[in-house]
């Protein structure tokens, strides 16, 4: 199951590895894009639907509302993906609810793969960009307002103008434990400067950032 699949970036890879895949996203527009892409590739073992991960998913009502799963769907998935889903600045209760929905979706022994932005990395990238006088992916606050300063203390930084939640590793470990998960592995996903800055090629990376 892909929780917050967006336009379906990871669905072809999941379809290759699992007999059946179900994917959800809050945006009907992105769900439509994902369905169109799957159809163009001839992938038929993936079902994509609209559902809000920030709501309590499973209810015993019959029939359940269209965007809420019935309790019979609980504990029916062996593997789940949440890639850059826990980034909305909704506070810990909102993120905990999203993870709890994932926890309740997995069968005993199931695994969840989560990708979240690193606060430490974001601060380092901004520092290097400021030193090189290069516009970075996050807005650099030279004279932050009180509200902006409070955001940074909560790990919220603006990426391309959008308030985005970033995590410290101990912070995420605690959140995962609170929602019932036991963390097995925590790894960094490494990005090139080309990717961080949204450049077309490696040659476009400023010389000051190539060392």
PDB file of C-alpha atoms in Angstrom:
ATOM      1  CA  UNK A   1       0.000   0.000   0.000  1.00  0.00           C
ATOM      2  CA  UNK A   2       1.258   3.486  -0.917  1.00  0.00           C
ATOM      3  CA  UNK A   3      -0.010   6.037   1.599  1.00  0.00           C
ATOM      4  CA  UNK A   4       0.063   9.438  -0.066  1.00  0.00           C
ATOM      5  CA  UNK A   5       1.060   8.250  -3.521  1.00  0.00           C
ATOM      6  CA  UNK A   6       0.823  11.638  -5.239  1.00  0.00           C
ATOM      7  CA  UNK A   7       1.229  11.217  -8.990  1.00  0.00           C
ATOM      8  CA  UNK A   8       2.330   7.608  -8.474  1.00  0.00           C
ATOM      9  CA  UNK A   9       6.110   7.897  -8.652  1.00  0.00           C
ATOM     10  CA  UNK A  10       6.727   4.652  -6.777  1.00  0.00           C
ATOM     11  CA  UNK A  11       3.774   2.626  -8.066  1.00  0.00           C
ATOM     12  CA  UNK A  12       5.527   0.947 -11.033  1.00  0.00           C
ATOM     13  CA  UNK A  13       8.302  -0.296  -8.725  1.00  0.00           C
ATOM     14  CA  UNK A  14       5.765  -1.574  -6.195  1.00  0.00           C
ATOM     15  CA  UNK A  15       3.723  -3.228  -8.946  1.00  0.00           C
ATOM     16  CA  UNK A  16       6.788  -5.202 -10.029  1.00  0.00           C
ATOM     17  CA  UNK A  17       7.398  -6.517  -6.522  1.00  0.00           C
ATOM     18  CA  UNK A  18       3.900  -7.271  -5.219  1.00  0.00           C
ATOM     19  CA  UNK A  19       0.939  -9.247  -6.520  1.00  0.00           C
ATOM     20  CA  UNK A  20      -1.498  -6.431  -5.740  1.00  0.00           C
ATOM     21  CA  UNK A  21      -0.965  -2.784  -4.744  1.00  0.00           C
ATOM     22  CA  UNK A  22      -3.393  -0.225  -3.387  1.00  0.00           C
ATOM     23  CA  UNK A  23      -2.564   3.476  -3.313  1.00  0.00           C
ATOM     24  CA  UNK A  24      -4.258   6.482  -1.740  1.00  0.00           C
ATOM     25  CA  UNK A  25      -3.879  10.231  -2.010  1.00  0.00           C
ATOM     26  CA  UNK A  26      -5.853  13.229  -0.806  1.00  0.00           C
ATOM     27  CA  UNK A  27      -5.807  14.955  -4.214  1.00  0.00           C
ATOM     28  CA  UNK A  28      -8.315  13.716  -6.828  1.00  0.00           C
ATOM     29  CA  UNK A  29      -6.203  15.448  -9.474  1.00  0.00           C
ATOM     30  CA  UNK A  30      -3.046  13.534  -8.540  1.00  0.00           C
ATOM     31  CA  UNK A  31      -5.000  10.289  -8.285  1.00  0.00           C
ATOM     32  CA  UNK A  32      -6.160  10.911 -11.853  1.00  0.00           C
ATOM     33  CA  UNK A  33      -2.578  11.511 -12.991  1.00  0.00           C
ATOM     34  CA  UNK A  34      -1.422   8.294 -11.319  1.00  0.00           C
ATOM     35  CA  UNK A  35      -4.226   6.263 -12.937  1.00  0.00           C
ATOM     36  CA  UNK A  36      -3.418   7.689 -16.363  1.00  0.00           C
ATOM     37  CA  UNK A  37       0.275   6.850 -15.997  1.00  0.00           C
ATOM     38  CA  UNK A  38      -0.471   3.295 -14.869  1.00  0.00           C
ATOM     39  CA  UNK A  39      -2.801   2.790 -17.819  1.00  0.00           C
ATOM     40  CA  UNK A  40      -0.190   4.098 -20.268  1.00  0.00           C
ATOM     41  CA  UNK A  41       2.301   1.570 -18.899  1.00  0.00           C
ATOM     42  CA  UNK A  42      -0.153  -1.293 -18.988  1.00  0.00           C
ATOM     43  CA  UNK A  43       0.051  -1.872 -15.223  1.00  0.00           C
ATOM     44  CA  UNK A  44      -3.097  -3.597 -14.036  1.00  0.00           C
ATOM     45  CA  UNK A  45      -2.369  -4.782 -10.498  1.00  0.00           C
ATOM     46  CA  UNK A  46      -2.573  -1.329  -8.852  1.00  0.00           C
ATOM     47  CA  UNK A  47      -5.732   0.321  -7.519  1.00  0.00           C
ATOM     48  CA  UNK A  48      -5.568   4.072  -6.829  1.00  0.00           C
ATOM     49  CA  UNK A  49      -8.218   5.861  -4.742  1.00  0.00           C
ATOM     50  CA  UNK A  50      -8.825   9.167  -2.952  1.00  0.00           C
ATOM     51  CA  UNK A  51      -8.447   9.061   0.825  1.00  0.00           C
ATOM     52  CA  UNK A  52      -7.292  11.568   3.437  1.00  0.00           C
ATOM     53  CA  UNK A  53      -4.450  10.156   5.512  1.00  0.00           C
ATOM     54  CA  UNK A  54      -5.040  12.853   8.142  1.00  0.00           C
ATOM     55  CA  UNK A  55      -8.447  11.408   9.100  1.00  0.00           C
ATOM     56  CA  UNK A  56      -9.242   8.320  11.151  1.00  0.00           C
ATOM     57  CA  UNK A  57      -9.475   5.762   8.382  1.00  0.00           C
ATOM     58  CA  UNK A  58     -11.194   2.678   9.669  1.00  0.00           C
ATOM     59  CA  UNK A  59     -14.792   2.622  10.805  1.00  0.00           C
ATOM     60  CA  UNK A  60     -17.210  -0.178  11.579  1.00  0.00           C
ATOM     61  CA  UNK A  61     -20.047   1.575   9.762  1.00  0.00           C
ATOM     62  CA  UNK A  62     -21.479  -0.364   6.839  1.00  0.00           C
ATOM     63  CA  UNK A  63     -21.200   0.871   4.248  1.00  0.00           C
ATOM     64  CA  UNK A  64     -18.261   3.099   5.180  1.00  0.00           C
ATOM     65  CA  UNK A  65     -18.023   6.596   3.675  1.00  0.00           C
ATOM     66  CA  UNK A  66     -16.240   6.611   0.317  1.00  0.00           C
ATOM     67  CA  UNK A  67     -13.073   8.215   1.691  1.00  0.00           C
ATOM     68  CA  UNK A  68     -12.918   6.070   4.859  1.00  0.00           C
ATOM     69  CA  UNK A  69     -11.968   2.407   4.986  1.00  0.00           C
ATOM     70  CA  UNK A  70     -14.068  -0.270   6.622  1.00  0.00           C
ATOM     71  CA  UNK A  71     -12.638  -2.066   9.625  1.00  0.00           C
ATOM     72  CA  UNK A  72     -12.308  -5.231   7.519  1.00  0.00           C
ATOM     73  CA  UNK A  73      -9.439  -3.571   5.634  1.00  0.00           C
ATOM     74  CA  UNK A  74      -7.354  -3.269   8.792  1.00  0.00           C
ATOM     75  CA  UNK A  75      -4.211  -5.374   9.091  1.00  0.00           C
ATOM     76  CA  UNK A  76      -4.462  -6.485   5.466  1.00  0.00           C
ATOM     77  CA  UNK A  77      -1.197  -5.138   4.025  1.00  0.00           C
ATOM     78  CA  UNK A  78       2.289  -6.580   4.352  1.00  0.00           C
ATOM     79  CA  UNK A  79       4.227  -3.521   3.191  1.00  0.00           C
ATOM     80  CA  UNK A  80       3.501   0.209   3.169  1.00  0.00           C
ATOM     81  CA  UNK A  81       5.241   3.295   1.775  1.00  0.00           C
ATOM     82  CA  UNK A  82       4.941   6.887   3.024  1.00  0.00           C
ATOM     83  CA  UNK A  83       7.314   9.044   0.956  1.00  0.00           C
ATOM     84  CA  UNK A  84       7.420  12.737   1.879  1.00  0.00           C
ATOM     85  CA  UNK A  85       3.901  12.579   3.284  1.00  0.00           C
ATOM     86  CA  UNK A  86       4.584  13.727   6.864  1.00  0.00           C
ATOM     87  CA  UNK A  87       5.670  17.187   5.679  1.00  0.00           C
ATOM     88  CA  UNK A  88       2.532  19.254   6.240  1.00  0.00           C
ATOM     89  CA  UNK A  89       2.980  21.585   9.263  1.00  0.00           C
ATOM     90  CA  UNK A  90      -0.031  20.144  11.099  1.00  0.00           C
ATOM     91  CA  UNK A  91       1.713  19.430  14.411  1.00  0.00           C
ATOM     92  CA  UNK A  92       2.581  16.146  16.111  1.00  0.00           C
ATOM     93  CA  UNK A  93      -1.041  14.977  16.659  1.00  0.00           C
ATOM     94  CA  UNK A  94      -1.697  15.175  12.924  1.00  0.00           C
ATOM     95  CA  UNK A  95       1.474  13.303  12.015  1.00  0.00           C
ATOM     96  CA  UNK A  96       0.804  10.722  14.714  1.00  0.00           C
ATOM     97  CA  UNK A  97      -2.668  10.087  13.258  1.00  0.00           C
ATOM     98  CA  UNK A  98      -1.155   9.508   9.810  1.00  0.00           C
ATOM     99  CA  UNK A  99       1.337   7.007  11.203  1.00  0.00           C
ATOM    100  CA  UNK A 100      -1.366   5.355  13.258  1.00  0.00           C
ATOM    101  CA  UNK A 101      -3.434   4.831  10.123  1.00  0.00           C
ATOM    102  CA  UNK A 102      -0.392   3.176   8.559  1.00  0.00           C
ATOM    103  CA  UNK A 103       0.123   1.020  11.641  1.00  0.00           C
ATOM    104  CA  UNK A 104      -3.491  -0.162  11.597  1.00  0.00           C
ATOM    105  CA  UNK A 105      -3.222  -0.953   7.872  1.00  0.00           C
ATOM    106  CA  UNK A 106      -0.326  -3.390   8.318  1.00  0.00           C
ATOM    107  CA  UNK A 107      -0.693  -7.030   9.184  1.00  0.00           C
ATOM    108  CA  UNK A 108       1.366  -8.448  12.079  1.00  0.00           C
ATOM    109  CA  UNK A 109       4.999  -8.401  10.971  1.00  0.00           C
ATOM    110  CA  UNK A 110       4.289  -5.856   8.232  1.00  0.00           C
ATOM    111  CA  UNK A 111       6.855  -3.220   7.327  1.00  0.00           C
ATOM    112  CA  UNK A 112       6.553   0.527   6.712  1.00  0.00           C
ATOM    113  CA  UNK A 113       9.057   2.553   4.663  1.00  0.00           C
ATOM    114  CA  UNK A 114       8.965   6.261   5.531  1.00  0.00           C
ATOM    115  CA  UNK A 115      10.848   9.094   3.829  1.00  0.00           C
ATOM    116  CA  UNK A 116      10.930  12.490   5.577  1.00  0.00           C
ATOM    117  CA  UNK A 117      13.046  15.640   5.067  1.00  0.00           C
ATOM    118  CA  UNK A 118      16.005  16.036   7.424  1.00  0.00           C
ATOM    119  CA  UNK A 119      16.207  19.272   9.414  1.00  0.00           C
ATOM    120  CA  UNK A 120      19.947  18.847   9.896  1.00  0.00           C
ATOM    121  CA  UNK A 121      20.486  18.479   6.136  1.00  0.00           C
ATOM    122  CA  UNK A 122      18.239  21.452   5.328  1.00  0.00           C
ATOM    123  CA  UNK A 123      20.189  23.699   7.688  1.00  0.00           C
ATOM    124  CA  UNK A 124      23.508  22.501   6.248  1.00  0.00           C
ATOM    125  CA  UNK A 125      22.373  23.015   2.641  1.00  0.00           C
ATOM    126  CA  UNK A 126      21.167  26.523   3.463  1.00  0.00           C
ATOM    127  CA  UNK A 127      24.443  27.309   5.208  1.00  0.00           C
ATOM    128  CA  UNK A 128      26.486  26.202   2.181  1.00  0.00           C
ATOM    129  CA  UNK A 129      24.227  28.095  -0.218  1.00  0.00           C
ATOM    130  CA  UNK A 130      24.492  31.270   1.866  1.00  0.00           C
ATOM    131  CA  UNK A 131      28.294  30.978   1.924  1.00  0.00           C
ATOM    132  CA  UNK A 132      28.331  30.575  -1.864  1.00  0.00           C
ATOM    133  CA  UNK A 133      25.767  33.384  -2.409  1.00  0.00           C
ATOM    134  CA  UNK A 134      23.495  30.887  -4.142  1.00  0.00           C
ATOM    135  CA  UNK A 135      19.724  30.696  -3.788  1.00  0.00           C
ATOM    136  CA  UNK A 136      19.007  27.455  -1.937  1.00  0.00           C
ATOM    137  CA  UNK A 137      15.917  25.218  -1.850  1.00  0.00           C
ATOM    138  CA  UNK A 138      14.770  26.690   1.482  1.00  0.00           C
ATOM    139  CA  UNK A 139      14.118  30.362   2.144  1.00  0.00           C
ATOM    140  CA  UNK A 140      16.970  31.801   4.236  1.00  0.00           C
ATOM    141  CA  UNK A 141      15.693  33.991   7.055  1.00  0.00           C
ATOM    142  CA  UNK A 142      18.161  36.793   7.686  1.00  0.00           C
ATOM    143  CA  UNK A 143      15.798  38.710   9.963  1.00  0.00           C
ATOM    144  CA  UNK A 144      13.009  36.266  10.865  1.00  0.00           C
ATOM    145  CA  UNK A 145       9.802  37.431  12.463  1.00  0.00           C
ATOM    146  CA  UNK A 146       8.778  35.871  15.767  1.00  0.00           C
ATOM    147  CA  UNK A 147       6.432  33.493  13.929  1.00  0.00           C
ATOM    148  CA  UNK A 148       9.153  32.486  11.452  1.00  0.00           C
ATOM    149  CA  UNK A 149      11.608  31.873  14.276  1.00  0.00           C
ATOM    150  CA  UNK A 150       9.042  29.702  16.062  1.00  0.00           C
ATOM    151  CA  UNK A 151       8.586  27.715  12.850  1.00  0.00           C
ATOM    152  CA  UNK A 152      12.299  26.962  12.570  1.00  0.00           C
ATOM    153  CA  UNK A 153      12.359  25.752  16.187  1.00  0.00           C
ATOM    154  CA  UNK A 154       9.610  23.286  15.207  1.00  0.00           C
ATOM    155  CA  UNK A 155      11.545  22.127  12.151  1.00  0.00           C
ATOM    156  CA  UNK A 156       9.330  24.019   9.709  1.00  0.00           C
ATOM    157  CA  UNK A 157      11.172  25.689   6.838  1.00  0.00           C
ATOM    158  CA  UNK A 158       9.878  27.137   3.607  1.00  0.00           C
ATOM    159  CA  UNK A 159      10.805  25.147   0.499  1.00  0.00           C
ATOM    160  CA  UNK A 160       9.943  27.130  -2.632  1.00  0.00           C
ATOM    161  CA  UNK A 161       7.721  29.294  -0.425  1.00  0.00           C
ATOM    162  CA  UNK A 162       5.792  26.351   1.090  1.00  0.00           C
ATOM    163  CA  UNK A 163       5.976  25.694   4.849  1.00  0.00           C
ATOM    164  CA  UNK A 164       7.433  22.188   5.119  1.00  0.00           C
ATOM    165  CA  UNK A 165       8.058  20.070   8.206  1.00  0.00           C
ATOM    166  CA  UNK A 166      11.613  18.691   8.601  1.00  0.00           C
ATOM    167  CA  UNK A 167      12.706  16.166  11.229  1.00  0.00           C
ATOM    168  CA  UNK A 168      15.597  15.451  13.527  1.00  0.00           C
ATOM    169  CA  UNK A 169      16.327  11.732  13.742  1.00  0.00           C
ATOM    170  CA  UNK A 170      15.601  11.458  17.515  1.00  0.00           C
ATOM    171  CA  UNK A 171      12.350  13.368  16.945  1.00  0.00           C
ATOM    172  CA  UNK A 172      11.141  10.921  14.321  1.00  0.00           C
ATOM    173  CA  UNK A 173      12.220   7.897  16.363  1.00  0.00           C
ATOM    174  CA  UNK A 174      10.088   9.149  19.259  1.00  0.00           C
ATOM    175  CA  UNK A 175       7.079   9.821  17.012  1.00  0.00           C
ATOM    176  CA  UNK A 176       7.311   6.338  15.500  1.00  0.00           C
ATOM    177  CA  UNK A 177       7.487   4.682  18.908  1.00  0.00           C
ATOM    178  CA  UNK A 178       4.486   6.655  20.139  1.00  0.00           C
ATOM    179  CA  UNK A 179       2.403   5.292  17.258  1.00  0.00           C
ATOM    180  CA  UNK A 180       3.367   1.667  17.847  1.00  0.00           C
ATOM    181  CA  UNK A 181       6.287   1.157  15.476  1.00  0.00           C
ATOM    182  CA  UNK A 182       9.664  -0.377  16.252  1.00  0.00           C
ATOM    183  CA  UNK A 183      12.329   1.216  14.057  1.00  0.00           C
ATOM    184  CA  UNK A 184      14.633  -1.276  12.385  1.00  0.00           C
ATOM    185  CA  UNK A 185      16.822   0.929  10.177  1.00  0.00           C
ATOM    186  CA  UNK A 186      17.332   4.680   9.772  1.00  0.00           C
ATOM    187  CA  UNK A 187      19.310   5.743   6.712  1.00  0.00           C
ATOM    188  CA  UNK A 188      20.038   9.018   4.962  1.00  0.00           C
ATOM    189  CA  UNK A 189      18.872   9.478   1.393  1.00  0.00           C
ATOM    190  CA  UNK A 190      21.688  11.335  -0.356  1.00  0.00           C
ATOM    191  CA  UNK A 191      20.898  13.965  -2.969  1.00  0.00           C
ATOM    192  CA  UNK A 192      23.270  15.705  -5.369  1.00  0.00           C
ATOM    193  CA  UNK A 193      23.556  19.481  -5.494  1.00  0.00           C
ATOM    194  CA  UNK A 194      21.959  19.267  -8.926  1.00  0.00           C
ATOM    195  CA  UNK A 195      18.889  17.678  -7.367  1.00  0.00           C
ATOM    196  CA  UNK A 196      18.812  19.982  -4.323  1.00  0.00           C
ATOM    197  CA  UNK A 197      18.940  23.115  -6.475  1.00  0.00           C
ATOM    198  CA  UNK A 198      16.662  21.802  -9.229  1.00  0.00           C
ATOM    199  CA  UNK A 199      19.294  22.202 -11.946  1.00  0.00           C
ATOM    200  CA  UNK A 200      19.251  20.580 -15.370  1.00  0.00           C
ATOM    201  CA  UNK A 201      22.789  19.174 -15.286  1.00  0.00           C
ATOM    202  CA  UNK A 202      25.817  18.779 -12.981  1.00  0.00           C
ATOM    203  CA  UNK A 203      27.726  21.413 -14.958  1.00  0.00           C
ATOM    204  CA  UNK A 204      25.227  24.016 -13.753  1.00  0.00           C
ATOM    205  CA  UNK A 205      26.182  23.471 -10.093  1.00  0.00           C
ATOM    206  CA  UNK A 206      28.012  26.581  -8.809  1.00  0.00           C
ATOM    207  CA  UNK A 207      31.756  26.028  -8.494  1.00  0.00           C
ATOM    208  CA  UNK A 208      31.678  26.935  -4.781  1.00  0.00           C
ATOM    209  CA  UNK A 209      29.410  23.931  -4.127  1.00  0.00           C
ATOM    210  CA  UNK A 210      31.350  21.388  -6.194  1.00  0.00           C
ATOM    211  CA  UNK A 211      34.071  20.796  -3.601  1.00  0.00           C
TER     212      UNK A 211
END
